[in-house]
Amino acid sequence: MTEKIVLAYSGGLDTSVAVRWLKEERGYEVIALTVDVGMQREREDVQSRAMKAGAAKFVWRDAQETFVRHFAFPALAAGAVYQGHYTLATALARPLIARELVDVARAEGATAIGHGCTGKGNDQVRFDVSTQALAPELRIVAPVRDWDMDREAEIAYAEEHSIPVLVTRDSPYSIDENLWGRSIECGVLEDPWQEPPADVYEWTVAPAAAPDAPAYVEIGFERGLPVSLDGRETGPVPLVLRLNELAGEHGVGRADMVEDRLVGIKSREIYEAPAAVTLLAAHEALEALTLSKDQQRLKARIAQEYAELIYNGLWFTAHHRDLAAYVQSTQRHVTGTVRVRLHKGAATVVGRKSPKSLYDFSLATYDESDQYDRTAAPGFIQIWGLPVRVQAQAQREEEDSGR
Ligand code: ARG
């Protein structure tokens, strides 16, 4: 009996050639699965490509809501950003796609799953490790990693087997996109000294070309999750779509970085993530209002750990479960509204309020309504500075004189 494989199918060249290759070279019956995480492609078009490439069956899963609610928003609550700039769009979608692959594989009685990742990137790790975590019995086949074809050879293979490919021969970039952001690499970007050409950006206008008048948006959060825009309750997907559009129009969300891949390579990536960048700024501002200093300090460390875990493909792990429990606990009172100004590439928090605010005007103010007991300050300083004075006396060192 022919074994079945479920292939993560995007409709692009790699996965189209992979459909045929898995069938011809490996003898599989290929089920093409497209998981929609906000990729702006037409279902009918993707389906017809898959079938023309030789798939026995096509499955489409709309996972947009799941993606935002269960992957992107938890990462937002955690404050997960990799190496200071990458808001992890691609990395967050991989475990979800892997879970869908496993799901469909079980429903279809398939013995293997497949994906179109190369052997040099992080995504292969994320797909493989996630699949192993969820279904260790499934075989994983990665045609692009296994075959010995470069892009030209793939195009030739496609032509030879009359597989329809969008002749994006001229798009010099490798692009991955979903609701949480857009990742762009390859082409001239491989030279980290080269400024990215204007055409790499699609979701954001150049900050200098953005409107002179700023836009303001009020983002409402409940327990760390965004729930409204300008006072109107908004579901996760429309909320992210709207912010991608609005912040993108004002040039917010671009990043140009050299990052460290898990597989040991430094690579240059461009990102566009208008909604993610805006939401992260707003969320952080609300935490500053509602979390204690100690909570914020530890949480900032956990944020790093969380970002690493997402980046490194460890979503389906006990380690993640533990960190997620901590993060969720910290969000109990992260409820309120943040006003953000979007202007010429910057998302700037200009206002925040919360029913759970720890900010106390009567303590902070310098006016006459001041409730802070300043007579207690010298005593506090006396004790706080005690070990410093003791050490200064007992171990006076020349270079401590401040010069
Ligand atoms: N470097 C990012 C990551 O590892 C994005 C890779 C996405 N691929 C692309 N074609 N740009 O998550």
Short mmCIF file of C-alpha atoms and ligand atoms in Angstrom, two decimals:
data_model
loop_
_atom_site.label_atom_id
_atom_site.label_comp_id
_atom_site.label_asym_id
_atom_site.label_seq_id
_atom_site.Cartn_x
_atom_site.Cartn_y
_atom_site.Cartn_z
CA MET A 1 0.00 0.00 0.00
CA THR A 2 1.23 3.46 -0.81
CA GLU A 3 2.26 5.39 2.26
CA LYS A 4 0.83 8.82 2.81
CA ILE A 5 2.71 11.95 3.68
CA VAL A 6 1.27 15.29 4.74
CA LEU A 7 3.32 18.12 3.31
CA ALA A 8 3.22 21.69 4.60
CA TYR A 9 2.39 23.46 1.37
CA SER A 10 2.77 27.16 0.70
CA GLY A 11 2.10 27.29 -3.02
CA GLY A 12 5.61 28.47 -3.78
CA LEU A 13 8.30 26.87 -5.92
CA ASP A 14 9.97 24.76 -3.23
CA THR A 15 6.89 23.07 -1.92
CA SER A 16 5.35 22.65 -5.39
CA VAL A 17 8.41 20.82 -6.60
CA ALA A 18 8.41 18.91 -3.30
CA VAL A 19 4.91 17.56 -3.97
CA ARG A 20 6.04 15.97 -7.22
CA TRP A 21 9.40 14.88 -5.86
CA LEU A 22 7.84 13.08 -2.88
CA LYS A 23 5.53 11.30 -5.26
CA GLU A 24 8.03 10.41 -7.98
CA GLU A 25 11.22 9.90 -6.05
CA ARG A 26 9.89 8.62 -2.75
CA GLY A 27 6.67 6.96 -3.80
CA TYR A 28 4.38 8.76 -1.41
CA GLU A 29 0.77 9.67 -1.79
CA VAL A 30 1.00 13.38 -1.03
CA ILE A 31 -1.54 15.29 0.98
CA ALA A 32 -0.82 18.99 0.66
CA LEU A 33 -1.72 20.98 3.74
CA THR A 34 -1.87 24.76 3.74
CA VAL A 35 -2.18 26.38 7.13
CA ASP A 36 -3.41 29.92 6.84
CA VAL A 37 -1.71 32.06 9.47
CA GLY A 38 -2.44 35.23 7.57
CA MET A 39 -0.45 34.73 4.42
CA GLN A 40 -2.62 36.69 2.00
CA ARG A 41 -3.05 33.92 -0.55
CA GLU A 42 -6.17 32.68 -2.23
CA ARG A 43 -7.28 29.25 -1.20
CA GLU A 44 -8.49 28.28 -4.70
CA ASP A 45 -5.22 29.33 -6.23
CA VAL A 46 -3.08 27.45 -3.72
CA GLN A 47 -5.29 24.39 -4.03
CA SER A 48 -5.10 24.28 -7.81
CA ARG A 49 -1.32 24.59 -7.69
CA ALA A 50 -1.08 21.73 -5.23
CA MET A 51 -3.26 19.49 -7.36
CA LYS A 52 -1.41 20.37 -10.57
CA ALA A 53 1.86 19.64 -8.83
CA GLY A 54 0.56 16.14 -8.16
CA ALA A 55 -1.07 16.13 -4.73
CA ALA A 56 -3.63 13.42 -4.11
CA LYS A 57 -5.51 15.66 -1.73
CA PHE A 58 -5.50 19.25 -0.57
CA VAL A 59 -6.35 20.41 2.93
CA TRP A 60 -6.72 24.04 3.96
CA ARG A 61 -6.77 25.04 7.61
CA ASP A 62 -7.60 28.55 8.67
CA ALA A 63 -5.50 28.94 11.80
CA GLN A 64 -5.40 32.71 12.01
CA GLU A 65 -7.38 33.01 15.19
CA THR A 66 -5.48 30.18 16.88
CA PHE A 67 -2.21 31.69 15.80
CA VAL A 68 -2.90 35.09 17.29
CA ARG A 69 -4.70 33.89 20.40
CA HIS A 70 -2.49 30.97 21.37
CA PHE A 71 0.90 31.79 19.90
CA ALA A 72 1.39 35.50 19.19
CA PHE A 73 -0.47 36.92 22.19
CA PRO A 74 1.20 34.67 24.75
CA ALA A 75 4.54 35.77 23.26
CA LEU A 76 3.36 39.37 23.62
CA ALA A 77 2.41 38.84 27.25
CA ALA A 78 5.84 37.32 27.82
CA GLY A 79 7.51 40.27 26.08
CA ALA A 80 9.38 37.84 23.85
CA VAL A 81 11.74 39.57 21.43
CA TYR A 82 14.83 37.82 20.06
CA GLN A 83 18.13 39.65 20.24
CA GLY A 84 16.46 42.95 20.87
CA HIS A 85 14.60 43.31 17.59
CA TYR A 86 12.97 40.19 16.16
CA THR A 87 9.37 39.82 17.30
CA LEU A 88 9.41 36.15 16.22
CA ALA A 89 6.63 35.98 13.62
CA THR A 90 8.12 33.13 11.63
CA ALA A 91 9.32 31.26 14.69
CA LEU A 92 5.89 31.40 16.34
CA ALA A 93 4.04 29.99 13.35
CA ARG A 94 6.19 26.87 13.00
CA PRO A 95 4.98 24.93 16.02
CA LEU A 96 1.39 25.68 15.05
CA ILE A 97 1.95 24.43 11.51
CA ALA A 98 3.69 21.35 12.89
CA ARG A 99 0.71 20.66 15.13
CA GLU A 100 -1.65 20.91 12.16
CA LEU A 101 0.58 18.57 10.16
CA VAL A 102 0.43 16.02 12.95
CA ASP A 103 -3.31 16.44 13.23
CA VAL A 104 -3.94 15.89 9.56
CA ALA A 105 -1.44 13.03 9.44
CA ARG A 106 -3.42 11.25 12.14
CA ALA A 107 -6.75 11.96 10.51
CA GLU A 108 -5.50 10.67 7.16
CA GLY A 109 -3.53 7.72 8.44
CA ALA A 110 -0.27 9.14 7.10
CA THR A 111 3.08 7.77 8.27
CA ALA A 112 5.11 10.88 7.55
CA ILE A 113 5.03 14.63 7.46
CA GLY A 114 7.03 16.85 5.16
CA HIS A 115 8.14 20.46 5.01
CA GLY A 116 10.04 22.61 2.56
CA CYS A 117 12.79 23.93 4.80
CA THR A 118 16.40 24.06 3.77
CA GLY A 119 19.19 22.55 5.80
CA LYS A 120 20.63 25.89 6.86
CA GLY A 121 17.82 27.60 8.70
CA ASN A 122 16.03 27.56 12.00
CA ASP A 123 12.70 26.51 10.57
CA GLN A 124 13.75 22.91 9.92
CA VAL A 125 14.65 22.64 13.59
CA ARG A 126 11.31 24.08 14.69
CA PHE A 127 9.30 21.77 12.42
CA ASP A 128 11.29 18.68 13.26
CA VAL A 129 11.49 19.20 17.00
CA SER A 130 7.82 20.20 17.29
CA THR A 131 6.76 17.15 15.31
CA GLN A 132 8.95 14.88 17.41
CA ALA A 133 7.41 16.33 20.56
CA LEU A 134 3.86 15.73 19.37
CA ALA A 135 4.18 12.55 17.35
CA PRO A 136 7.49 10.76 17.73
CA GLU A 137 6.15 7.92 15.57
CA LEU A 138 5.90 10.05 12.43
CA ARG A 139 8.71 10.14 9.91
CA ILE A 140 9.87 13.59 8.85
CA VAL A 141 10.90 14.20 5.28
CA ALA A 142 12.42 17.48 4.19
CA PRO A 143 12.83 17.29 0.41
CA VAL A 144 14.60 20.61 -0.03
CA ARG A 145 17.14 19.52 2.57
CA ASP A 146 17.59 16.16 0.86
CA TRP A 147 17.60 16.87 -2.82
CA ASP A 148 20.48 18.36 -4.64
CA MET A 149 18.79 21.10 -6.61
CA ASP A 150 19.47 24.80 -6.59
CA ARG A 151 16.82 27.28 -7.60
CA GLU A 152 17.57 26.97 -11.30
CA ALA A 153 17.39 23.19 -11.12
CA GLU A 154 14.08 23.42 -9.29
CA ILE A 155 12.65 25.67 -11.97
CA ALA A 156 13.89 23.24 -14.61
CA TYR A 157 12.32 20.34 -12.70
CA ALA A 158 9.05 22.25 -12.48
CA GLU A 159 9.07 23.01 -16.20
CA GLU A 160 9.92 19.45 -17.09
CA HIS A 161 7.03 18.13 -15.00
CA SER A 162 4.72 20.97 -16.04
CA ILE A 163 4.28 22.15 -12.49
CA PRO A 164 2.86 25.66 -12.56
CA VAL A 165 5.09 28.11 -10.70
CA LEU A 166 4.54 31.77 -10.25
CA VAL A 167 7.52 33.01 -12.09
CA THR A 168 8.78 35.05 -9.25
CA ARG A 169 12.16 34.41 -10.78
CA ASP A 170 12.68 38.13 -10.39
CA SER A 171 11.84 38.41 -6.67
CA PRO A 172 15.32 38.23 -5.28
CA TYR A 173 14.18 37.75 -1.69
CA SER A 174 13.03 34.90 0.45
CA ILE A 175 9.95 36.01 2.30
CA ASP A 176 7.86 34.51 5.06
CA GLU A 177 4.81 36.27 6.39
CA ASN A 178 1.97 35.85 8.81
CA LEU A 179 -0.21 38.09 10.95
CA TRP A 180 2.56 38.75 13.44
CA GLY A 181 5.08 39.95 10.88
CA ARG A 182 7.02 39.62 7.70
CA SER A 183 10.57 38.23 7.41
CA ILE A 184 12.75 38.99 4.42
CA GLU A 185 16.18 37.61 3.58
CA CYS A 186 18.52 36.76 0.67
CA GLY A 187 19.50 38.71 -2.42
CA VAL A 188 21.42 41.92 -1.76
CA LEU A 189 20.45 41.67 1.90
CA GLU A 190 23.12 38.99 2.29
CA ASP A 191 25.63 41.82 2.38
CA PRO A 192 25.10 43.34 5.82
CA TRP A 193 26.74 46.56 4.68
CA GLN A 194 24.10 47.16 2.00
CA GLU A 195 21.16 49.32 2.96
CA PRO A 196 17.93 47.42 2.25
CA PRO A 197 16.44 48.53 -1.07
CA ALA A 198 13.04 50.17 -0.77
CA ASP A 199 11.34 47.19 -2.42
CA VAL A 200 11.98 44.82 0.47
CA TYR A 201 9.27 46.58 2.46
CA GLU A 202 5.63 45.90 1.80
CA TRP A 203 3.81 46.49 5.05
CA THR A 204 5.46 49.71 6.12
CA VAL A 205 6.03 53.02 4.40
CA ALA A 206 9.43 54.63 4.78
CA PRO A 207 9.36 56.64 8.02
CA ALA A 208 10.45 59.77 6.16
CA ALA A 209 7.55 59.39 3.72
CA ALA A 210 5.00 58.76 6.47
CA PRO A 211 2.30 61.36 7.14
CA ASP A 212 3.39 64.51 8.95
CA ALA A 213 0.41 64.26 11.25
CA PRO A 214 0.69 61.50 13.86
CA ALA A 215 -2.02 58.93 14.48
CA TYR A 216 -3.13 58.05 17.98
CA VAL A 217 -4.51 54.70 19.01
CA GLU A 218 -5.77 53.53 22.38
CA ILE A 219 -5.16 49.88 23.07
CA GLY A 220 -7.14 48.19 25.81
CA PHE A 221 -5.65 45.19 27.62
CA GLU A 222 -7.20 42.63 29.91
CA ARG A 223 -4.86 40.46 31.93
CA GLY A 224 -2.08 41.18 29.50
CA LEU A 225 -4.03 40.51 26.33
CA PRO A 226 -5.13 43.23 23.90
CA VAL A 227 -8.91 43.33 23.66
CA SER A 228 -9.90 46.71 22.28
CA LEU A 229 -8.90 49.53 19.96
CA ASP A 230 -10.05 53.06 20.67
CA GLY A 231 -12.57 51.80 23.17
CA ARG A 232 -14.13 49.30 20.79
CA GLU A 233 -13.89 45.64 21.68
CA THR A 234 -11.92 43.97 18.89
CA GLY A 235 -11.16 40.28 18.31
CA PRO A 236 -7.52 39.15 18.09
CA VAL A 237 -7.30 38.83 14.31
CA PRO A 238 -9.04 42.11 13.38
CA LEU A 239 -7.06 43.87 16.10
CA VAL A 240 -3.74 42.72 14.68
CA LEU A 241 -4.82 43.39 11.10
CA ARG A 242 -5.93 46.91 11.98
CA LEU A 243 -2.70 47.70 13.81
CA ASN A 244 -0.58 46.28 11.01
CA GLU A 245 -2.33 48.64 8.67
CA LEU A 246 -2.36 51.73 10.86
CA ALA A 247 1.14 51.43 12.28
CA GLY A 248 2.45 50.36 8.87
CA GLU A 249 1.10 53.55 7.32
CA HIS A 250 3.19 55.47 9.83
CA GLY A 251 6.34 53.49 9.13
CA VAL A 252 6.33 51.63 12.43
CA GLY A 253 7.77 48.13 12.82
CA ARG A 254 10.85 47.89 10.62
CA ALA A 255 13.93 46.07 11.82
CA ASP A 256 17.23 45.43 10.09
CA MET A 257 19.44 43.07 12.02
CA VAL A 258 22.17 40.51 11.96
CA GLU A 259 20.94 37.63 14.07
CA ASP A 260 22.38 34.39 15.35
CA ARG A 261 20.65 31.34 14.01
CA LEU A 262 20.36 28.25 16.15
CA VAL A 263 22.31 26.35 13.50
CA GLY A 264 25.36 28.51 14.15
CA ILE A 265 25.19 30.95 11.27
CA LYS A 266 24.92 34.71 11.52
CA SER A 267 22.36 35.98 9.06
CA ARG A 268 21.00 39.33 8.01
CA GLU A 269 17.25 39.68 8.24
CA ILE A 270 14.78 42.44 7.62
CA TYR A 271 11.51 42.41 9.50
CA GLU A 272 8.26 44.28 9.32
CA ALA A 273 5.99 43.87 12.29
CA PRO A 274 3.90 47.01 12.78
CA ALA A 275 1.26 45.47 15.05
CA ALA A 276 3.71 43.43 17.10
CA VAL A 277 6.04 46.38 17.71
CA THR A 278 3.16 48.66 18.68
CA LEU A 279 1.57 46.10 20.98
CA LEU A 280 4.85 45.22 22.67
CA ALA A 281 5.50 48.89 23.45
CA ALA A 282 1.99 49.36 24.79
CA HIS A 283 2.06 46.18 26.85
CA GLU A 284 5.38 47.05 28.41
CA ALA A 285 4.08 50.47 29.39
CA LEU A 286 1.07 48.92 31.06
CA GLU A 287 3.32 46.54 32.98
CA ALA A 288 5.39 49.47 34.17
CA LEU A 289 2.20 50.83 35.70
CA THR A 290 0.83 47.61 37.17
CA LEU A 291 3.79 45.42 38.13
CA SER A 292 6.17 45.95 41.01
CA LYS A 293 9.83 46.62 40.36
CA ASP A 294 10.73 43.06 41.40
CA GLN A 295 8.10 41.54 39.15
CA GLN A 296 9.36 43.58 36.22
CA ARG A 297 12.97 42.68 36.85
CA LEU A 298 12.43 38.95 36.90
CA LYS A 299 9.94 39.12 34.07
CA ALA A 300 12.48 40.86 31.83
CA ARG A 301 14.80 37.91 32.36
CA ILE A 302 12.04 35.42 31.66
CA ALA A 303 11.24 37.36 28.48
CA GLN A 304 14.71 36.60 27.17
CA GLU A 305 14.38 32.96 28.04
CA TYR A 306 10.96 32.85 26.41
CA ALA A 307 12.28 34.42 23.22
CA GLU A 308 15.11 31.88 23.06
CA LEU A 309 12.70 29.04 23.54
CA ILE A 310 10.46 30.25 20.72
CA TYR A 311 13.39 30.94 18.44
CA ASN A 312 14.96 27.59 19.17
CA GLY A 313 11.90 25.51 18.38
CA LEU A 314 11.08 24.45 21.93
CA TRP A 315 7.41 25.46 22.01
CA PHE A 316 6.11 22.01 22.91
CA THR A 317 8.24 21.44 25.97
CA ALA A 318 7.86 21.24 29.72
CA HIS A 319 10.20 24.22 29.98
CA HIS A 320 7.72 26.31 28.00
CA ARG A 321 4.82 25.12 30.11
CA ASP A 322 6.62 26.30 33.24
CA LEU A 323 7.58 29.69 31.86
CA ALA A 324 4.08 30.21 30.48
CA ALA A 325 2.60 29.55 33.91
CA TYR A 326 4.85 32.21 35.40
CA VAL A 327 4.02 34.72 32.68
CA GLN A 328 0.32 34.11 33.01
CA SER A 329 0.51 34.65 36.73
CA THR A 330 2.25 37.99 36.25
CA GLN A 331 -0.57 39.20 34.00
CA ARG A 332 -3.34 39.01 36.62
CA HIS A 333 -3.51 42.78 36.99
CA VAL A 334 -2.13 43.90 33.63
CA THR A 335 -5.43 45.46 32.69
CA GLY A 336 -5.91 48.96 31.39
CA THR A 337 -5.52 51.24 28.41
CA VAL A 338 -2.45 52.60 26.69
CA ARG A 339 -2.42 55.51 24.26
CA VAL A 340 0.21 55.24 21.55
CA ARG A 341 1.31 57.87 19.09
CA LEU A 342 2.36 56.53 15.69
CA HIS A 343 4.55 58.95 13.88
CA LYS A 344 7.35 58.70 11.30
CA GLY A 345 8.45 55.21 12.21
CA ALA A 346 8.02 55.44 15.96
CA ALA A 347 5.35 53.95 18.22
CA THR A 348 5.57 56.08 21.34
CA VAL A 349 3.51 55.50 24.44
CA VAL A 350 2.06 58.84 25.50
CA GLY A 351 -0.53 57.77 28.05
CA ARG A 352 -1.47 54.83 30.25
CA LYS A 353 -4.16 54.14 32.82
CA SER A 354 -5.35 51.14 34.76
CA PRO A 355 -7.89 50.28 37.46
CA LYS A 356 -5.04 48.26 38.97
CA SER A 357 -2.44 50.98 38.69
CA LEU A 358 0.31 51.10 41.30
CA TYR A 359 1.04 54.71 40.42
CA ASP A 360 -0.02 56.92 43.28
CA PHE A 361 -0.30 60.60 42.47
CA SER A 362 -0.26 61.63 46.11
CA LEU A 363 3.07 59.85 46.54
CA ALA A 364 4.66 61.00 43.30
CA THR A 365 3.62 64.63 43.20
CA TYR A 366 5.77 67.58 44.15
CA ASP A 367 2.75 69.78 44.79
CA GLU A 368 1.08 70.48 48.14
CA SER A 369 -1.14 67.37 48.05
CA ASP A 370 2.01 65.33 48.68
CA GLN A 371 1.42 62.41 51.09
CA TYR A 372 4.93 61.03 51.02
CA ASP A 373 6.62 61.15 54.41
CA ARG A 374 9.91 62.81 53.54
CA THR A 375 11.02 62.93 57.17
CA ALA A 376 11.44 59.14 56.88
CA ALA A 377 13.93 59.50 54.02
CA PRO A 378 17.09 60.29 56.05
CA GLY A 379 16.50 57.24 58.25
CA PHE A 380 16.04 55.04 55.23
CA ILE A 381 19.24 56.36 53.66
CA GLN A 382 21.09 55.89 56.95
CA ILE A 383 20.35 52.14 56.86
CA TRP A 384 20.62 51.74 53.08
CA GLY A 385 24.05 53.35 53.06
CA LEU A 386 25.30 51.54 56.17
CA PRO A 387 27.24 48.73 54.43
CA VAL A 388 28.72 51.23 52.02
CA ARG A 389 30.05 53.37 54.88
CA VAL A 390 31.39 50.38 56.76
CA GLN A 391 33.25 49.12 53.73
CA ALA A 392 34.55 52.56 52.81
CA GLN A 393 36.07 52.89 56.26
CA ALA A 394 37.52 49.41 56.56
CA GLN A 395 38.80 48.97 53.02
CA ARG A 396 39.54 52.43 51.66
CA GLU A 397 41.09 52.12 48.22
CA GLU A 398 42.93 54.81 46.29
CA GLU A 399 40.84 54.51 43.13
CA ASP A 400 37.61 54.85 45.14
CA SER A 401 38.24 58.53 45.65
CA GLY A 402 36.11 59.22 42.60
CA ARG A 403 38.84 60.78 40.48
N1 ARG B 1 15.34 34.42 10.68
C1 ARG B 1 13.98 34.25 11.01
C2 ARG B 1 13.77 33.04 11.86
O1 ARG B 1 14.62 32.22 11.97
C3 ARG B 1 13.08 34.25 9.82
C4 ARG B 1 13.33 33.22 8.77
C5 ARG B 1 12.23 33.27 7.80
N2 ARG B 1 12.51 33.01 6.46
C6 ARG B 1 12.61 33.90 5.47
N3 ARG B 1 12.42 33.47 4.30
N4 ARG B 1 12.88 35.15 5.67
O2 ARG B 1 12.75 32.88 12.45
#
